[in-house]
Every structure is written in C-alpha cells, then in structure tokens.
XYZ file of N, CA and C in Angstrom:
438
model
N 0.823 -1.326 0.079
C 0.005 0.001 0.016
C 0.875 1.369 -0.125
N 1.818 1.311 0.970
C 2.804 2.467 0.872
C 3.391 2.717 -0.483
N 3.848 1.785 -1.107
C 4.562 1.856 -2.417
C 3.378 2.510 -3.422
N 2.153 1.993 -3.451
C 1.091 2.675 -4.344
C 1.106 4.220 -4.009
N 0.739 4.402 -2.824
C 0.680 5.771 -2.431
C 1.845 6.771 -2.948
N 3.064 6.005 -2.342
C 4.154 6.866 -2.844
C 4.223 7.133 -4.530
N 3.961 6.156 -5.287
C 4.056 6.181 -6.804
C 2.817 7.327 -7.196
N 1.761 7.377 -6.529
C 0.654 8.202 -6.756
C 1.196 9.725 -6.469
N 1.708 9.881 -5.337
C 2.126 11.190 -5.025
C 3.370 11.676 -5.749
N 4.180 10.857 -6.039
C 5.313 11.168 -6.854
C 4.952 11.698 -8.045
N 3.972 10.902 -8.900
C 3.705 11.022 -10.151
C 2.964 12.426 -10.126
N 1.852 12.644 -9.459
C 1.147 13.828 -9.323
C 1.929 15.163 -8.986
N 2.718 15.054 -8.082
C 3.556 16.375 -7.615
C 4.686 16.593 -8.433
N 5.611 15.570 -8.672
C 6.683 15.755 -9.435
C 6.830 15.569 -10.847
N 6.332 14.414 -11.374
C 6.226 13.808 -12.781
C 5.257 14.837 -13.620
N 4.292 15.254 -12.987
C 3.210 15.984 -13.678
C 3.595 17.478 -13.312
N 4.608 17.825 -12.617
C 4.896 19.378 -12.526
C 3.986 20.089 -11.469
N 3.210 19.432 -10.750
C 2.264 20.156 -9.843
C 2.825 20.393 -8.476
N 4.133 20.184 -8.120
C 4.520 20.487 -6.909
C 4.405 21.907 -6.429
N 4.772 22.827 -7.089
C 4.666 24.323 -6.808
C 3.223 24.640 -6.452
N 2.250 24.392 -7.462
C 0.943 24.710 -7.292
C 0.291 24.183 -6.095
N 0.617 22.879 -5.904
C 0.081 22.230 -4.753
C 0.418 22.990 -3.371
N 1.767 23.114 -3.309
C 2.409 23.803 -2.108
C 1.934 25.242 -2.028
N 1.771 25.957 -3.067
C 1.092 27.241 -2.809
C -0.310 27.229 -2.375
N -1.089 26.343 -2.926
C -2.380 26.167 -2.398
C -2.538 25.732 -0.955
N -1.671 24.756 -0.533
C -1.660 24.566 0.933
C -1.280 25.711 1.794
N -0.151 26.202 1.458
C 0.408 27.524 2.143
C -0.792 28.544 2.121
N -1.451 28.741 1.180
C -2.660 29.642 1.044
C -3.735 29.240 2.060
N -3.902 28.060 2.221
C -4.863 27.582 3.276
C -4.389 27.865 4.598
N -3.079 27.487 4.976
C -2.620 27.730 6.218
C -2.712 29.167 6.563
N -2.462 30.090 5.556
C -2.546 31.636 5.821
C -3.973 32.073 6.147
N -4.959 31.293 5.478
C -6.409 31.710 5.567
C -6.889 31.385 7.111
N -6.186 30.239 7.625
C -6.686 29.692 8.847
C -5.739 30.402 9.924
N -4.515 30.815 9.789
C -3.895 31.090 10.924
C -3.425 32.468 10.871
N -3.552 33.246 9.769
C -3.193 34.523 9.399
C -1.851 34.821 9.046
N -1.012 33.821 9.080
C 0.320 34.104 9.023
C 0.652 33.646 7.423
N 1.880 34.048 6.906
C 2.110 33.623 5.654
C 3.352 32.973 5.315
N 3.221 31.599 5.753
C 4.446 30.649 5.528
C 4.963 30.535 4.312
N 6.307 30.265 4.413
C 6.927 29.966 3.089
C 7.669 28.535 2.893
N 7.823 28.022 4.143
C 8.463 26.783 4.338
C 7.746 25.466 4.248
N 8.196 24.602 3.234
C 7.573 23.344 3.153
C 8.569 22.143 3.195
N 8.017 20.974 3.431
C 8.843 19.706 3.364
C 8.203 18.826 2.205
N 8.857 18.727 1.219
C 8.431 17.853 0.054
C 8.070 16.568 0.460
N 6.835 16.013 0.179
C 6.502 14.669 0.477
C 7.682 13.648 -0.112
N 8.105 12.950 0.824
C 9.204 11.914 0.425
C 10.484 12.506 0.367
N 10.497 13.838 0.698
C 11.726 14.645 0.514
C 12.225 15.270 -0.827
N 13.178 16.000 -0.937
C 13.602 16.588 -2.187
C 14.108 15.545 -3.113
N 14.619 14.515 -2.597
C 15.025 13.392 -3.377
C 13.979 12.339 -3.414
N 13.433 11.905 -4.398
C 13.977 12.112 -5.801
C 12.999 13.330 -6.308
N 12.043 14.004 -5.543
C 11.135 14.873 -6.081
C 11.626 16.078 -6.637
N 12.604 16.803 -6.183
C 13.042 17.884 -6.807
C 14.474 17.899 -7.395
N 14.610 16.706 -8.024
C 15.946 16.469 -8.854
C 16.123 17.269 -9.963
N 14.897 17.557 -10.483
C 14.761 18.374 -11.939
C 15.080 19.794 -11.427
N 16.107 20.347 -12.185
C 16.489 21.779 -11.942
C 15.343 22.605 -12.539
N 14.511 21.995 -13.428
C 13.401 23.071 -13.712
C 12.370 23.122 -12.711
N 12.092 21.952 -11.981
C 11.322 22.002 -10.828
C 11.781 22.871 -9.716
N 13.074 22.898 -9.530
C 13.797 23.768 -8.502
C 13.779 25.139 -8.736
N 13.852 25.519 -10.040
C 13.635 26.748 -10.523
C 12.482 27.264 -10.349
N 11.241 26.662 -10.257
C 9.970 26.884 -10.055
C 9.765 27.089 -8.619
N 10.282 26.465 -7.708
C 10.058 26.577 -6.361
C 10.665 27.840 -5.919
N 12.030 28.089 -6.634
C 12.856 29.278 -6.127
C 11.940 30.662 -6.599
N 11.468 30.398 -7.982
C 10.670 31.577 -8.349
C 9.365 31.894 -7.629
N 8.952 30.901 -7.087
C 7.409 31.103 -6.280
C 7.886 31.486 -4.962
N 9.094 31.631 -4.479
C 9.371 32.153 -3.182
C 9.233 31.103 -2.028
N 8.992 29.816 -2.382
C 8.858 28.703 -1.407
C 10.244 28.323 -0.972
N 10.426 28.052 0.263
C 11.569 27.546 0.879
C 11.284 26.129 1.122
N 12.291 25.124 1.122
C 12.172 23.877 1.418
C 13.285 23.366 2.459
N 12.970 22.435 3.260
C 13.681 21.749 4.227
C 13.548 20.365 4.060
N 14.568 19.513 4.160
C 14.472 18.097 4.191
C 14.902 17.943 5.738
N 15.641 16.752 5.938
C 15.928 16.600 7.599
C 17.255 16.031 7.516
N 17.810 16.341 8.741
C 19.059 15.504 9.001
C 18.929 14.114 9.712
N 17.769 13.960 10.278
C 17.500 12.742 10.974
C 16.183 12.321 10.735
N 16.091 10.875 10.368
C 14.816 10.197 10.091
C 14.585 9.392 11.322
N 13.531 9.640 12.013
C 13.191 8.930 13.145
C 12.712 7.654 12.920
N 12.058 7.467 11.536
C 11.385 6.240 11.219
C 10.179 6.010 12.054
N 9.644 6.992 12.642
C 8.443 6.965 13.588
C 7.187 6.268 12.767
N 7.085 6.381 11.602
C 5.925 5.966 10.872
C 6.031 4.467 10.807
N 7.127 3.745 10.942
C 7.234 2.245 11.068
C 7.292 1.638 12.390
N 7.120 2.559 13.574
C 7.474 1.947 14.833
C 6.226 2.064 15.655
N 5.080 1.486 15.187
C 3.989 1.652 15.933
C 4.079 0.836 17.261
N 3.716 1.411 18.457
C 3.959 1.100 19.768
C 5.359 0.877 20.004
N 6.230 1.503 19.544
C 7.650 1.457 19.885
C 8.269 2.717 19.914
N 7.740 3.469 20.988
C 8.409 4.877 21.119
C 9.981 4.890 21.528
N 10.291 3.817 22.176
C 11.630 3.649 22.593
C 12.544 3.701 21.469
N 12.287 2.885 20.343
C 13.050 2.735 19.419
C 13.104 4.106 18.454
N 12.067 4.885 18.515
C 12.174 6.080 17.875
C 13.211 6.965 18.679
N 13.224 6.926 19.813
C 14.281 7.806 20.591
C 15.679 7.226 20.327
N 15.903 6.031 20.384
C 17.102 5.327 19.915
C 17.539 5.761 18.594
N 16.734 5.819 17.739
C 16.955 6.100 16.267
C 17.550 7.639 16.246
N 16.851 8.521 17.035
C 17.372 9.737 16.901
C 18.532 10.130 17.591
N 18.896 9.416 18.861
C 19.941 9.684 19.596
C 21.022 9.199 18.747
N 21.020 8.062 18.032
C 22.070 7.494 17.280
C 22.439 8.322 16.086
N 21.487 8.951 15.576
C 21.760 10.012 14.371
C 22.137 11.372 14.600
N 22.103 11.685 15.941
C 22.482 13.125 16.113
C 23.951 13.170 16.163
N 24.354 14.135 15.350
C 25.772 14.434 15.211
C 26.107 15.878 14.950
N 25.261 16.808 14.543
C 25.536 18.027 14.218
C 25.116 19.104 15.022
N 25.589 20.348 14.965
C 25.029 21.347 15.894
C 23.696 21.891 15.902
N 23.296 21.667 14.484
C 21.861 21.993 14.202
C 21.081 20.939 13.456
N 20.093 20.112 14.108
C 19.406 18.922 13.650
C 17.767 19.405 13.237
N 17.420 18.628 11.999
C 16.127 18.941 11.624
C 15.564 17.419 11.754
N 14.676 17.007 12.598
C 14.179 15.677 12.759
C 12.806 15.389 11.972
N 12.911 14.379 11.077
C 11.642 14.090 10.416
C 10.719 13.190 11.448
N 9.521 13.751 11.662
C 8.708 12.970 12.415
C 7.170 13.311 12.015
N 6.484 12.174 12.404
C 4.926 12.219 11.842
C 4.053 12.388 12.953
N 2.678 12.615 12.664
C 1.774 12.658 13.644
C 1.192 11.386 13.894
N 1.921 10.605 14.873
C 1.694 9.419 15.207
C 1.626 9.268 16.615
N 0.679 8.342 17.181
C 0.705 8.058 18.779
C 1.980 7.888 19.253
N 2.908 7.006 18.591
C 4.039 6.580 19.206
C 5.098 7.716 19.137
N 5.111 8.596 18.280
C 5.764 9.772 18.265
C 5.511 10.834 19.509
N 4.179 11.068 19.677
C 3.956 11.808 20.830
C 4.403 11.131 22.133
N 4.264 9.804 22.324
C 4.906 9.136 23.510
C 6.368 9.510 23.527
N 7.174 9.619 22.599
C 8.515 9.460 22.534
C 8.976 10.962 22.598
N 8.065 11.987 22.309
C 8.458 13.424 22.412
C 9.261 13.908 23.617
N 8.684 13.674 24.744
C 9.084 14.271 25.964
C 10.765 13.636 26.200
N 10.897 12.478 25.951
C 12.324 11.985 26.114
C 13.275 12.620 24.956
N 12.656 12.865 23.914
C 13.599 13.343 22.797
C 13.808 14.883 23.213
N 12.985 15.601 23.593
C 13.195 17.012 24.018
C 14.122 17.085 25.333
N 13.984 16.275 26.200
C 14.888 16.177 27.270
C 16.249 15.737 26.809
N 16.488 14.933 25.871
C 17.809 14.579 25.417
C 18.592 15.764 24.839
N 17.769 16.404 23.903
C 18.436 17.535 23.376
C 18.563 18.722 24.332
N 17.816 18.898 25.239
C 18.076 19.949 26.254
C 19.381 19.595 27.063
N 19.422 18.425 27.527
C 20.681 17.888 28.182
C 21.934 18.043 27.313
N 21.751 17.998 26.051
C 22.825 18.031 25.187
C 23.163 19.692 24.969
N 22.279 20.650 25.533
C 22.726 21.971 25.188
C 21.873 22.533 23.854
N 20.990 21.702 23.145
C 20.381 22.304 22.008
C 19.278 23.206 22.550
N 18.868 24.121 21.742
C 17.722 25.009 21.818
C 16.743 24.904 20.892
N 15.554 25.041 21.173
C 14.517 24.842 20.352
C 13.905 26.263 19.964
N 13.528 26.461 18.538
C 12.952 27.632 18.172
C 12.005 27.532 17.056
N 11.120 28.660 17.054
C 10.215 28.692 15.986
C 10.861 29.111 14.667
N 10.349 28.486 13.471
C 10.979 28.708 12.174
C 10.859 30.328 12.022
N 11.766 30.902 11.400
C 11.559 32.366 11.042
C 12.125 32.309 9.508
N 11.272 32.845 8.621
C 11.846 33.244 7.428
C 13.003 33.809 7.071
N 13.352 34.949 8.091
C 14.346 35.736 7.999
C 15.686 34.958 8.271
N 15.431 34.036 9.057
C 16.665 33.120 9.333
C 16.955 31.815 8.599
N 16.197 31.680 7.436
C 16.127 30.490 6.890
C 17.632 30.147 6.320
N 17.836 28.701 6.609
C 19.237 28.228 6.217
C 18.735 27.149 5.157
N 19.790 26.651 4.276
C 19.530 25.774 3.334
C 19.761 24.301 3.745
N 18.815 23.568 3.529
C 18.707 22.211 4.059
C 18.046 21.225 3.155
N 18.664 20.870 2.220
C 17.896 19.997 1.070
C 18.828 18.734 0.539
N 18.279 17.799 0.137
C 19.088 16.681 -0.434
C 19.570 17.009 -1.776
N 19.100 17.918 -2.367
C 19.748 18.402 -3.619
C 21.004 19.505 -3.512
N 21.069 19.718 -2.198
C 22.316 20.773 -2.027
C 22.230 22.094 -2.750
N 20.828 22.415 -3.167
C 20.516 23.623 -3.744
C 20.550 24.852 -2.751
N 21.428 25.723 -2.920
C 21.413 26.857 -1.858
C 20.429 27.922 -1.971
N 19.649 27.773 -3.088
C 18.645 28.620 -3.320
C 17.424 28.352 -2.618
N 17.330 27.107 -2.309
C 15.991 26.472 -1.680
C 16.114 26.724 -0.128
C-alpha cells in the first residue's frame, strides 16, 4: 500500500509538475486559517527524488517557497507501539550542531517526544520557531537557493 501511495504522490506532484501549485495552495490555506504567511515546506518523501529536476527547483525558487529536508529520520511511521526505538533512532543519528528531525503525527511519536526533548536539552540544544528571515539551506539536492 505504501508503495502505491508513494507512486501516486510522486507522479502527481513531481512527474506532472504540480509541486509548486500544490504547495502554494496548501500555504494559502494555512494563511487563511492562521493569518500567517508561511513559506517553508517539506516535500513529500523529501526533495530526493522529487526535486531532482532543475526545472522544478527553478519553479520553487521563483515561487518564493523555501524547502527543508531533514538531518535525522526517526522512522516513527514504521514503529507503531515502539516509542523507545524512535528515541534510540534519533539519539544514534544526532551528530551536528543543528538538527532537523523528520517525525509524523503518530501516537508513538507523541509518546517519544518528552524523552527526545529532554535528550536535546541535556545536550545543550535550543528549540526555536522557524523564522523566514533566518532560513538556512537544508535539502538533499544541495541547492542553496531553496
């Protein structure tokens, strides 16, 4: 089932060139609901393979959308009823001064979150709200424009 969904999403968003229009529509909905004007997105399944095409990346840049991938994959989506493994995955992959962790809206992620936060606080990390003015490049394509 996961493979079928992946193929459908990648075909629609990336192969058919709808990534920018879909993201702009989503960002517009967020603005309507929250009153904020976000620019940051995480491409479904990441920028690889989705944003490999320079033409697609040019469209993203021209639209003003910013992209982040992640430095750590918690693999939380595959660890139902196993929050301890999520924590272990994150701890094992933590190497840099600044980390962006891929997590999903799952019960096991919520259970793991307090320990994850405590771990990073003990290591001296700080948590912050994303700010467009402080955007830094973090994408699998190593495209500094995103």
